[in-house]
Short mmCIF file of C-alpha atoms in Angstrom, two decimals:
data_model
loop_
_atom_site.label_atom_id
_atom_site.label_comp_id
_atom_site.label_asym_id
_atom_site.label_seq_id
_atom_site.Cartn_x
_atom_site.Cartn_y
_atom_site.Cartn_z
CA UNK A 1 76.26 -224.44 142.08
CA UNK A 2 76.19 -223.25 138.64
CA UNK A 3 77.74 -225.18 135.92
CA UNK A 4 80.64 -223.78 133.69
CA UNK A 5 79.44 -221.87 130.94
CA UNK A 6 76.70 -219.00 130.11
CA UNK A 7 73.15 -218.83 130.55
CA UNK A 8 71.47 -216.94 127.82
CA UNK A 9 67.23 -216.72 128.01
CA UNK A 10 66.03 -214.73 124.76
CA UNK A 11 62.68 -214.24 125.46
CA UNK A 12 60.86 -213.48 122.27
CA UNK A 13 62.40 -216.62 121.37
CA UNK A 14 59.83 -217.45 118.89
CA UNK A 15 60.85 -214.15 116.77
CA UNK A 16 61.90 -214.35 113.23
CA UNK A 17 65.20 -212.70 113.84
CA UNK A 18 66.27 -215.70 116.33
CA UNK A 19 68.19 -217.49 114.02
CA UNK A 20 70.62 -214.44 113.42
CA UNK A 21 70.69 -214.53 117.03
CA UNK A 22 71.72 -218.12 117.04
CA UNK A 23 74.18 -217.32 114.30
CA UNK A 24 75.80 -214.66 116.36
CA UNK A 25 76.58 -216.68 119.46
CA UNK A 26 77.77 -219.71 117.28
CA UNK A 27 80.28 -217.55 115.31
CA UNK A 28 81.47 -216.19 119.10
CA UNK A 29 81.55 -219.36 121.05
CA UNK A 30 85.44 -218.83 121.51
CA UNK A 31 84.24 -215.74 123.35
CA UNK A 32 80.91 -216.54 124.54
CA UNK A 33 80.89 -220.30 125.64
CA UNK A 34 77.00 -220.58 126.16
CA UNK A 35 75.99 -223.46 127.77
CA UNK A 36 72.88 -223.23 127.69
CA UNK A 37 70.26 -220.81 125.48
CA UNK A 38 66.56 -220.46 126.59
CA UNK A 39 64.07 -219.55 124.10
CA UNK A 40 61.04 -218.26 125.83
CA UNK A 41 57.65 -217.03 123.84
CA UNK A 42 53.55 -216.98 124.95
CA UNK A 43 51.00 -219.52 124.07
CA UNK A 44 50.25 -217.60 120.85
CA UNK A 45 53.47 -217.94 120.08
CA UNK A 46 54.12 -221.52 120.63
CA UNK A 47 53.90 -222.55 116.92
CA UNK A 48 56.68 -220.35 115.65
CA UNK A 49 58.65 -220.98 118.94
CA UNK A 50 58.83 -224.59 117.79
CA UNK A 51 59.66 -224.04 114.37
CA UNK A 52 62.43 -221.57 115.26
CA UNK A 53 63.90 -223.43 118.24
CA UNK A 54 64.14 -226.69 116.21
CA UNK A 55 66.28 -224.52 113.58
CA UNK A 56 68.31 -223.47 115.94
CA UNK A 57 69.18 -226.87 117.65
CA UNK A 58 70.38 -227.49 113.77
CA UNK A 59 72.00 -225.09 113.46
CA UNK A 60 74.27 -225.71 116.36
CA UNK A 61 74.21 -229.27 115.61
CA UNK A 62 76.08 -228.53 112.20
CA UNK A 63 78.45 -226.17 114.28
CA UNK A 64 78.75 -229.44 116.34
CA UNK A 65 78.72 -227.34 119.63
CA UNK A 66 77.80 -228.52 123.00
CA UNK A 67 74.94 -225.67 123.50
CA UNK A 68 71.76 -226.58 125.32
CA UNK A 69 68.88 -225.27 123.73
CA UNK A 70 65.59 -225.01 125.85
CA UNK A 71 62.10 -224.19 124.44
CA UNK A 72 59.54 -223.04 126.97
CA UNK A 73 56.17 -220.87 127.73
CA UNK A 74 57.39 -220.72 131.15
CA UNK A 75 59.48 -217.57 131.57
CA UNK A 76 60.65 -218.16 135.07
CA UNK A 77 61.86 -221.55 134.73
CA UNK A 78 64.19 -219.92 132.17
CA UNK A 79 65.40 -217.10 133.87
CA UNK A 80 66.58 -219.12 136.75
CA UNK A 81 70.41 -218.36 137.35
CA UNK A 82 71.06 -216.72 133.57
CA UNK A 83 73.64 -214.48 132.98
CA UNK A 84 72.43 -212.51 130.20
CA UNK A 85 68.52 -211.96 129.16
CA UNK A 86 68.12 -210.63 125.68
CA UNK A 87 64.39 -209.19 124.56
CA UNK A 88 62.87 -208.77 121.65
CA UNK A 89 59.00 -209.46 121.86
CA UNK A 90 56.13 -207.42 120.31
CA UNK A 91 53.10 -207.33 122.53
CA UNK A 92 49.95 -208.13 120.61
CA UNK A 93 51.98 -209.62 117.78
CA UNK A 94 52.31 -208.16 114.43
CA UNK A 95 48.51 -207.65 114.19
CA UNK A 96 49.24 -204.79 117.03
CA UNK A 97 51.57 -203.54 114.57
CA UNK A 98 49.51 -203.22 111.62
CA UNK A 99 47.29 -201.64 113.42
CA UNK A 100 50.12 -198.81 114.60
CA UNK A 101 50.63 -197.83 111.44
CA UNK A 102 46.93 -198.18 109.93
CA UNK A 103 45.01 -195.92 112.59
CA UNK A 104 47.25 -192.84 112.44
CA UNK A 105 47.12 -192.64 108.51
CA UNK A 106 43.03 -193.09 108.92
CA UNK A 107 43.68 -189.64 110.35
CA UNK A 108 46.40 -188.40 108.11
CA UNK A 109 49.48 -188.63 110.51
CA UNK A 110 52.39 -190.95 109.85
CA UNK A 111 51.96 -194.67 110.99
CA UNK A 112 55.48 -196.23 111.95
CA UNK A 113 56.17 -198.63 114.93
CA UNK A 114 58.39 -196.93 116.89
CA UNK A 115 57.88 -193.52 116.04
CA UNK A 116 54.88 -191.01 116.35
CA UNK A 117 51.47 -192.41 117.61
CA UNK A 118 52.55 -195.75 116.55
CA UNK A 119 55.64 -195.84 118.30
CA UNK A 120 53.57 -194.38 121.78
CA UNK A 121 51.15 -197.19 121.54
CA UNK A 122 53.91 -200.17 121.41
CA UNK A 123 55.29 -198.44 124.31
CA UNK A 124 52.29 -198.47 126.02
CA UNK A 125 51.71 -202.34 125.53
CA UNK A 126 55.54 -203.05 126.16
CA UNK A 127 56.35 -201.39 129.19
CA UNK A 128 54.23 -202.97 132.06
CA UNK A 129 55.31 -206.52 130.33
CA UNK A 130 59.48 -205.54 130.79
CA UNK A 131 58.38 -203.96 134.29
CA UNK A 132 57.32 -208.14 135.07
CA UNK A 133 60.30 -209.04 133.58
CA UNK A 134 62.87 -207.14 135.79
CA UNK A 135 61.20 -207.77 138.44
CA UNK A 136 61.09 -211.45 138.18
CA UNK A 137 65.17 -211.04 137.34
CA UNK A 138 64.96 -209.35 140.61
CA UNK A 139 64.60 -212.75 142.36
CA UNK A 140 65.65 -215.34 139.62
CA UNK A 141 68.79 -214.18 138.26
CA UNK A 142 69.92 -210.92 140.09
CA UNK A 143 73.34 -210.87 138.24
CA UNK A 144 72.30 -211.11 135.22
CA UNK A 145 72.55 -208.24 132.60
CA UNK A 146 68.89 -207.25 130.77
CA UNK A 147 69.87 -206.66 126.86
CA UNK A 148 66.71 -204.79 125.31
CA UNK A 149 66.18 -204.90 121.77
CA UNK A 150 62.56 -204.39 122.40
CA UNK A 151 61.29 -201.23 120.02
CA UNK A 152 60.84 -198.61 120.96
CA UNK A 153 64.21 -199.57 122.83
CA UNK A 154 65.17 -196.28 124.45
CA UNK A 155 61.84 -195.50 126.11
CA UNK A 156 61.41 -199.40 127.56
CA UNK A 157 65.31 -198.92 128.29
CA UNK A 158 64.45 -196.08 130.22
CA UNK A 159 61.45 -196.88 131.74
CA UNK A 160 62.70 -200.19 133.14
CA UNK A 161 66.13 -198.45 134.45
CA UNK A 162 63.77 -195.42 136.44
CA UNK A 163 60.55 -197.96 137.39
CA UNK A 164 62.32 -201.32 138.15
CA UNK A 165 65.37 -202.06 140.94
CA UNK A 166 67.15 -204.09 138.74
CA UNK A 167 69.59 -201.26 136.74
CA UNK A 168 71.87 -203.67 134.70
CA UNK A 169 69.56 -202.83 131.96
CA UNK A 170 70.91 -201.99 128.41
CA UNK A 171 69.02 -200.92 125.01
CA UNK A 172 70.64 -202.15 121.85
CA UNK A 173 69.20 -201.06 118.20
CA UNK A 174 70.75 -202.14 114.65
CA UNK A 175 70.66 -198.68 113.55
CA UNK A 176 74.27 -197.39 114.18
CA UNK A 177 75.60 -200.54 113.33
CA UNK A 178 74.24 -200.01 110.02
CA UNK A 179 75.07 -196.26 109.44
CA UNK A 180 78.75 -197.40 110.38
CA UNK A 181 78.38 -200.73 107.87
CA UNK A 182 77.37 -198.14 105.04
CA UNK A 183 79.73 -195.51 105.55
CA UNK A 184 82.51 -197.88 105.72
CA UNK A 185 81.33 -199.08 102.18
CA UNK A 186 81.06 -195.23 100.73
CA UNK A 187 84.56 -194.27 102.15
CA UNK A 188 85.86 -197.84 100.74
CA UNK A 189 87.42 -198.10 104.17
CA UNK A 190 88.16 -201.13 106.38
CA UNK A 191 85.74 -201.43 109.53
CA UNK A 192 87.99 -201.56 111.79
CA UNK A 193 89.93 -198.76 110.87
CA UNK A 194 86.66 -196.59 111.43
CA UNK A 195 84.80 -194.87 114.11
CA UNK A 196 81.83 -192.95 114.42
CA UNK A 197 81.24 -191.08 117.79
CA UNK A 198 77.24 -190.85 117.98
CA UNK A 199 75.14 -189.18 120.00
CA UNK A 200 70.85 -188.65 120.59
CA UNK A 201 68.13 -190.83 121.55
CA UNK A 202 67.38 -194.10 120.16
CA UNK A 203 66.09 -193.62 116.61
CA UNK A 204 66.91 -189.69 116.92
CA UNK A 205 71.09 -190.01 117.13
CA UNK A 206 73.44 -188.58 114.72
CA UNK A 207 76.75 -188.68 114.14
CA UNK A 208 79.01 -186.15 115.11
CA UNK A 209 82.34 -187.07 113.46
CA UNK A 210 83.39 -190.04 111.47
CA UNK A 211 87.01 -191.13 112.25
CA UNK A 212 89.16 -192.96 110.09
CA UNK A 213 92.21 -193.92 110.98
CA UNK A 214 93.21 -191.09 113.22
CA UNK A 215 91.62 -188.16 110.57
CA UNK A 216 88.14 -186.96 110.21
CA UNK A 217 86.26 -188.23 107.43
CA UNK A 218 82.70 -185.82 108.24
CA UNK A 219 83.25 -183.36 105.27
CA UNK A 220 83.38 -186.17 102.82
CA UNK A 221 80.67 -188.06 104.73
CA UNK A 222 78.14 -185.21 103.76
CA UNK A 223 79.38 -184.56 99.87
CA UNK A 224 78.23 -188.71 99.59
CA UNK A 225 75.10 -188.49 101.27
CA UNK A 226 74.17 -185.47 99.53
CA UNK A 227 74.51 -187.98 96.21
CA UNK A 228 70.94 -189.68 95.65
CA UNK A 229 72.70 -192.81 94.93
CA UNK A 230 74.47 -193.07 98.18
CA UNK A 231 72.19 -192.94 101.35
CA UNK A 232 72.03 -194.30 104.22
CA UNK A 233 68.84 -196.44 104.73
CA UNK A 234 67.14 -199.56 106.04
CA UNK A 235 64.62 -201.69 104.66
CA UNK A 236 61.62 -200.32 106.48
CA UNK A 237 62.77 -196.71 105.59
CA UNK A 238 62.38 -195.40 102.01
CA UNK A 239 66.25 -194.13 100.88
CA UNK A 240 64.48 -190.32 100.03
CA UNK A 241 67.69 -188.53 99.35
CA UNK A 242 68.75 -185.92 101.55
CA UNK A 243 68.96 -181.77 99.90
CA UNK A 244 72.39 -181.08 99.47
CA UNK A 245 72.18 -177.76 101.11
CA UNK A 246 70.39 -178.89 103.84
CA UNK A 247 72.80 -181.90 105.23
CA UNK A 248 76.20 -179.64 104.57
CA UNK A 249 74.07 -176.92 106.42
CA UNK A 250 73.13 -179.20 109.28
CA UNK A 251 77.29 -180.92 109.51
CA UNK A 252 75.69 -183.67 110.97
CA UNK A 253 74.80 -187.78 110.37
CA UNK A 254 71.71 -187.81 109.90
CA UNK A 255 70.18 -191.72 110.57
CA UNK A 256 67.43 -193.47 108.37
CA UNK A 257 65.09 -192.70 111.08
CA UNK A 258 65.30 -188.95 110.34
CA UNK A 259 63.41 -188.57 107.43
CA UNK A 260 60.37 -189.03 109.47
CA UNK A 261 61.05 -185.64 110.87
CA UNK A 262 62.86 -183.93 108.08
CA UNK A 263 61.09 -185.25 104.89
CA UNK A 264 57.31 -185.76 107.16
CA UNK A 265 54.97 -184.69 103.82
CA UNK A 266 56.66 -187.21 101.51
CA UNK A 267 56.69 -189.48 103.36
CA UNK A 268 53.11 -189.62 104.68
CA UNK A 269 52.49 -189.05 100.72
CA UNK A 270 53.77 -192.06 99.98
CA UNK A 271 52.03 -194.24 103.30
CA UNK A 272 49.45 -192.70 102.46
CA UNK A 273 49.48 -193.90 98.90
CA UNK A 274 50.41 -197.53 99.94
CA UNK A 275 47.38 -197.15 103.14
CA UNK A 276 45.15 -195.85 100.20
CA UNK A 277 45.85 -199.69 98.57
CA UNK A 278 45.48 -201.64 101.40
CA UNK A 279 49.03 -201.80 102.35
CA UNK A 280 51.53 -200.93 105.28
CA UNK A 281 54.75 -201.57 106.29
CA UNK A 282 53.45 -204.22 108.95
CA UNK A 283 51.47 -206.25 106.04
CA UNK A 284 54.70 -206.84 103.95
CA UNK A 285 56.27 -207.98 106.66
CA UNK A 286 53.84 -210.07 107.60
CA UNK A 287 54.32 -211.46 104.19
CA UNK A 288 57.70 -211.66 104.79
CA UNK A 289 57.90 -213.86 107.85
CA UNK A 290 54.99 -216.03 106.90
CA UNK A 291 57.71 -217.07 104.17
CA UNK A 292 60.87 -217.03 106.43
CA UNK A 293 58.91 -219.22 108.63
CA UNK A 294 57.81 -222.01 105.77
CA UNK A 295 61.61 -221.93 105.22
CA UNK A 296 62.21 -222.61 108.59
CA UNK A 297 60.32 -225.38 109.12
CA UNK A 298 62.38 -227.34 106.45
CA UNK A 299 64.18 -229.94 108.20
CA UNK A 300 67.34 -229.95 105.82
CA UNK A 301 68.03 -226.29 106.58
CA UNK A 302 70.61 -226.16 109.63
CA UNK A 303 71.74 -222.19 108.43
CA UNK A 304 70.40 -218.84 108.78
CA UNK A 305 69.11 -218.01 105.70
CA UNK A 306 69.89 -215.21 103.42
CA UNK A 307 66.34 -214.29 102.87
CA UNK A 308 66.11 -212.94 106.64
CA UNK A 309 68.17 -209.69 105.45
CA UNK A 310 64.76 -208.98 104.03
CA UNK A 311 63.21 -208.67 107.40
CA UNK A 312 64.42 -205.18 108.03
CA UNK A 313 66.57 -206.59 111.64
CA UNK A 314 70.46 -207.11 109.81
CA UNK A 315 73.24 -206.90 111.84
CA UNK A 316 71.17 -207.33 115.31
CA UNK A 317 73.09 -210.39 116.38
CA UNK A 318 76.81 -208.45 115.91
CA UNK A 319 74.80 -205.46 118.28
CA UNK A 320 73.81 -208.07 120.64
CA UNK A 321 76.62 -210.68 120.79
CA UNK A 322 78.99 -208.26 120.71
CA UNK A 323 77.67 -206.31 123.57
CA UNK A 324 77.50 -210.01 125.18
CA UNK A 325 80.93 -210.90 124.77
CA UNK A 326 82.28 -207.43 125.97
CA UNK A 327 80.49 -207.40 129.11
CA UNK A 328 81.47 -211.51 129.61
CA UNK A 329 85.07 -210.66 128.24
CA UNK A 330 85.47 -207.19 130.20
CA UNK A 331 86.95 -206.26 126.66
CA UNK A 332 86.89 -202.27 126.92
CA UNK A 333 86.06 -201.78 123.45
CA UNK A 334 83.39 -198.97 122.73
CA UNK A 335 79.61 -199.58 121.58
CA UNK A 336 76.85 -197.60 120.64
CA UNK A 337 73.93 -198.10 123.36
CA UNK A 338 71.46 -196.97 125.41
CA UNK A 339 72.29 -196.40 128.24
CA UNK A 340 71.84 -193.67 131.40
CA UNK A 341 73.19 -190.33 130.67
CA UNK A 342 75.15 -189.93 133.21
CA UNK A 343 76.24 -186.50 132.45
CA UNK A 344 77.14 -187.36 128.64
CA UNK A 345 75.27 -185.17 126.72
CA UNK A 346 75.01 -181.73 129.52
CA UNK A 347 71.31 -180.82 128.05
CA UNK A 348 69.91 -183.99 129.19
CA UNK A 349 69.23 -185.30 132.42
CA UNK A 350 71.56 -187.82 134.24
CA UNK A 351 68.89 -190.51 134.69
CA UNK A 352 67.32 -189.98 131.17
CA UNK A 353 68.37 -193.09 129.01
CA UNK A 354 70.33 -191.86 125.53
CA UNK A 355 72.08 -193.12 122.89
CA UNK A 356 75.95 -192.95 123.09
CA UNK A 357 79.27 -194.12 122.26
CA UNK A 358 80.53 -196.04 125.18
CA UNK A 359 83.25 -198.25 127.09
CA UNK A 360 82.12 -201.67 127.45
CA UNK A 361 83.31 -203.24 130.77
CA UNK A 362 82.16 -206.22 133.12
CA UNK A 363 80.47 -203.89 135.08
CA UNK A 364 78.75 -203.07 132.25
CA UNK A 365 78.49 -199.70 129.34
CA UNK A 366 80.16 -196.66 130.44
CA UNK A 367 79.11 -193.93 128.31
CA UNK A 368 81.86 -191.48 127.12
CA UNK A 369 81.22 -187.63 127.28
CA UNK A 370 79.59 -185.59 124.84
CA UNK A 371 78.88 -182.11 126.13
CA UNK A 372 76.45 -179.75 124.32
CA UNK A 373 74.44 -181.14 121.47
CA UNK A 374 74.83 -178.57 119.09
CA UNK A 375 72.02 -175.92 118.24
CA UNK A 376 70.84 -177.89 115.13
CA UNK A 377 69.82 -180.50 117.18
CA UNK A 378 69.20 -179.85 120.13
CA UNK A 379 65.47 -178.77 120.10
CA UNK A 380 64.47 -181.66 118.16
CA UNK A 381 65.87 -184.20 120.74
CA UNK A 382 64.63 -182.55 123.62
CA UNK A 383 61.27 -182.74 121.68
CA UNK A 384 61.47 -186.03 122.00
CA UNK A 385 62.52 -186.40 125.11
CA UNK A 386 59.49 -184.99 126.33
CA UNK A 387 56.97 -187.24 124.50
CA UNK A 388 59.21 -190.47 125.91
CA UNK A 389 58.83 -188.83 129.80
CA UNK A 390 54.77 -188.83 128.83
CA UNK A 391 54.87 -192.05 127.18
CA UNK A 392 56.73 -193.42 130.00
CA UNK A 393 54.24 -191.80 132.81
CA UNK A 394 50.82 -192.80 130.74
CA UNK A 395 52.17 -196.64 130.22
CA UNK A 396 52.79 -196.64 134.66
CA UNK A 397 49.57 -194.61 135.27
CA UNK A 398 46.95 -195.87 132.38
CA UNK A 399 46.31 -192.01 132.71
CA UNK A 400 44.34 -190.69 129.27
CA UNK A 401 45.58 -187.40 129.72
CA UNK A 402 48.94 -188.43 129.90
CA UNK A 403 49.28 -190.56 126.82
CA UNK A 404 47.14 -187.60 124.94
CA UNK A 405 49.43 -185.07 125.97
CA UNK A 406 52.43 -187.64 124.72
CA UNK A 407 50.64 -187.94 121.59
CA UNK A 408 50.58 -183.83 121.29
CA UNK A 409 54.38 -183.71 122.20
CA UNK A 410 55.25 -186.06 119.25
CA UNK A 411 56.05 -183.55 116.11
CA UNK A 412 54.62 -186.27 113.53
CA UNK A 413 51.22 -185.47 114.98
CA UNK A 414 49.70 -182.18 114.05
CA UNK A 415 46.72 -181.36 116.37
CA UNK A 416 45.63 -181.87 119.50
CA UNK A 417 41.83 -183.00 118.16
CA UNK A 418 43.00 -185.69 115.73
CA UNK A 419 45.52 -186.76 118.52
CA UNK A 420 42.48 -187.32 120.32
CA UNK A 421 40.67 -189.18 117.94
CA UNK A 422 44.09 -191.49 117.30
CA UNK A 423 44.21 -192.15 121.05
CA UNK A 424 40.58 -193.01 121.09
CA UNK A 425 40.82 -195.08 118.19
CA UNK A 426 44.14 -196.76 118.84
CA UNK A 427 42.45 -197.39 123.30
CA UNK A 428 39.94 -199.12 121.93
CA UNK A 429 41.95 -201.32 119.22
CA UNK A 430 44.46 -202.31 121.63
CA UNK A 431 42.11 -203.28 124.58
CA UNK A 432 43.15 -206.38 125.26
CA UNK A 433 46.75 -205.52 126.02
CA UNK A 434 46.43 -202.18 127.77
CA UNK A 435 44.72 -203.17 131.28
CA UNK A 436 46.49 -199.96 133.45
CA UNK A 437 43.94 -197.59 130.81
CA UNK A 438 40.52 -199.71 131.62
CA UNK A 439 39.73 -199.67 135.20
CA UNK A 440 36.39 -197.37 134.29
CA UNK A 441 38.49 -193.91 134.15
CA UNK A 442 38.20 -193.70 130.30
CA UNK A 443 34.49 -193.93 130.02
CA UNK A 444 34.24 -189.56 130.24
CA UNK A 445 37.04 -189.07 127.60
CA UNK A 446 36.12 -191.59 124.77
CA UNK A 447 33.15 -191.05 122.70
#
């Protein structure tokens, strides 16, 4: 019989952004009474999995709370009876990363990690690694609700959800969370007086209306966004402001993410100029957690540190815990997620995973109705709803074609022959974590 209490396993538990984690659930323990919290990583992992687990047993010793915190390589002696299994791993490490973003600019397309070729390939590692987790879940904990934070989170949502039997499967991403953070700040209005119903795919949602306190707030949404002092942004995303004409033309949110489709030639000028000197995205943040993690092994620090805001992953425990505590709590409140259609948005498929408002129950997100996405929109998101079906067919076949003609569906690459080339390039730099593509098949296509 289970003991009193919650089960949480975070596997990825060796991940930088664990102590916000950590943070999260001891700020809600008067919602979320964890008993226990399972930090699971790999063998390549196991140094950083130490250092951040032994943080995080200070930190709740300073909250003076009685949570159990396990450290293991052994994924299915964690998953045993949890209730909630939170993911945020990156197969291959951040070395697969830099390479994401380094092969596509060799080639003049736009290297990012979940978007474009970049984006396809950390799919393509991720997916048949979540497919082992659900199914092990299957078995080990069948009750327990799969929280993916995993990038690119709507396509491993959605793969998972159409490939797996085990359907209490949720994507979570930091993104709206920090639209609705910022444009609380420009309006100068409380939080919780504001609402922002949102509507997309994962890294390709806008937002529709902005609510505050009963009255729409959209019109003066736009005028600030159109100021190049006040824009919405992240810190892996350049703040390029937005043409004024263009965002009160379009009456929409756009999210950080967006520039890569609206503003593509500046900025693959300016990767292009960083690439040129020997630096990517993926390099300063390798920089970055190389520090975080020398902070983290200091054994008088029992806090999350402010320097993690750095990292690019703010506000990803309030996304997580709070989706935690609603599903525990059967709270009703709604969250932005990714989840099933389910007839939200009409121009999508029911079983095609999006990113909605929704009603958060104990039996889990309900996603409230859109209707039509509007004719500004519309074609760009079905774009990319196209290249996440390929993605989603070339990670479960290992078929070439598939994964080329996902490459030539993505709008940030601009030929089918240097798509080829990329995929060639990025097959053969990625090996070691893409067995489904090298059973002897790919020996015609590569040269």
């Amino acid at each position: 019989m289970a003991k009193p209490g919650v089960k949480i396993v975070t596997i990825g538990g060796g991940s930088s952004y664990t102590p916000e984690f950590v943070e999260g659930l001891i700020n809600r323990y008067d919602e979320i009474p964890v008993r226990e919290l399972w930090l699971v990583d790999i063998e390549e992992g196991k140094e950083k999995l130490e250092i951040v687990g032994n943080l995080a047993k200070r930190m709740v010793d300073k909250a003076n709370l009685p949570i159990d915190i396990h450290l293991t390589l052994n994924r299915q002696e964690a998953l045993k009876d949890a209730d909630f299994v939170t993911t945020q791993m990156r197969v291959g490490q951040l070395d697969a990363r830099v390479k994401d973003e380094r092969i596509p600019l060799k080639y003049g397309m736009i290297g990012q990690e979940t978007n474009g070729a970049g984006g396809l390939f950390k799919a393509l590692r991720t997916i048949p690694v979540m497919l082992d987790i659900a199914k092990e879940m299957t078995t080990l904990c069948p009750n327990a609700w799969l929280i993916n934070f995993t990038n690119p989170a709507g396509i491993v949502t959605e793969a998972v959800l159409k490939k797996s039997p085990h359907k209490k499967v949720v994507g979570v991403c930091n993104v709206p969370i920090n639209m609705k953070m910022t444009i609380a700040n420009l309006l100068d209005a409380p939080l919780d007086t504001l609402e922002i119903t949102f509507a997309g795919l994962n890294h390709m949602s806008y937002g529709i209306d902005v609510i505050v306190d009963g009255e729409s707030r959209l019109d003066d949404v736009l005028t600030l966004l159109a100021d190049p002092e006040k824009q919405l942004s992240m810190q892996n995303i350049t703040p390029l402001p937005w043409e004024t004409s263009f965002i009160h033309a379009l009456k929409l949110i756009p999210s950080p993410y967006h520039r890569y489709y609206y503003k593509t030639s500046n900025i693959l000028e300016q990767q292009l100029t960083e690439y040129n000197k020997g630096i990517t995205r993926a390099e300063v943040v390798k920089r970055l957690e190389a520090g975080l993690f020398n902070l983290y092994k200091n054994p008088d620090l029992n806090i999350k540190p402010p320097q993690l805001e750095k990292r690019g992953g703010a506000y990803y425990s309030d996304v997580a815990c709070n989706l935690i505590s609603s599903i525990h709590n059967d709270k009703g409140d709604i969250q932005t997620l990714n989840v099933e259609n389910n007839g939200a948005i009409s121009d999508l498929p029911n079983d095609a995973v999006v990113e909605v408002n929704c009603v958060v129950t104990k039996g889990g997100p309900i996603p409230l109705a859109i209707g039509a996405l509007p004719y500004t929109i519309n074609g760009l998101v079905q774009q990319i709803k196209s290249f996440e079906l390929a993605a989603i067919e070339a990670a479960m076949t290992g078929s070439y074609e598939q994964a080329l003609l996902a490459l030539c569906l993505n709008p940030l690459v601009t030929d089918d022959q240097s798509a080829k080339f990329i995929l060639d390039d990025m097959l053969e730099a990625h090996r070691d974590y893409l067995p489904q593509f090298f059973n002897g098949n790919l020996a015609k296509y590569i040269v």
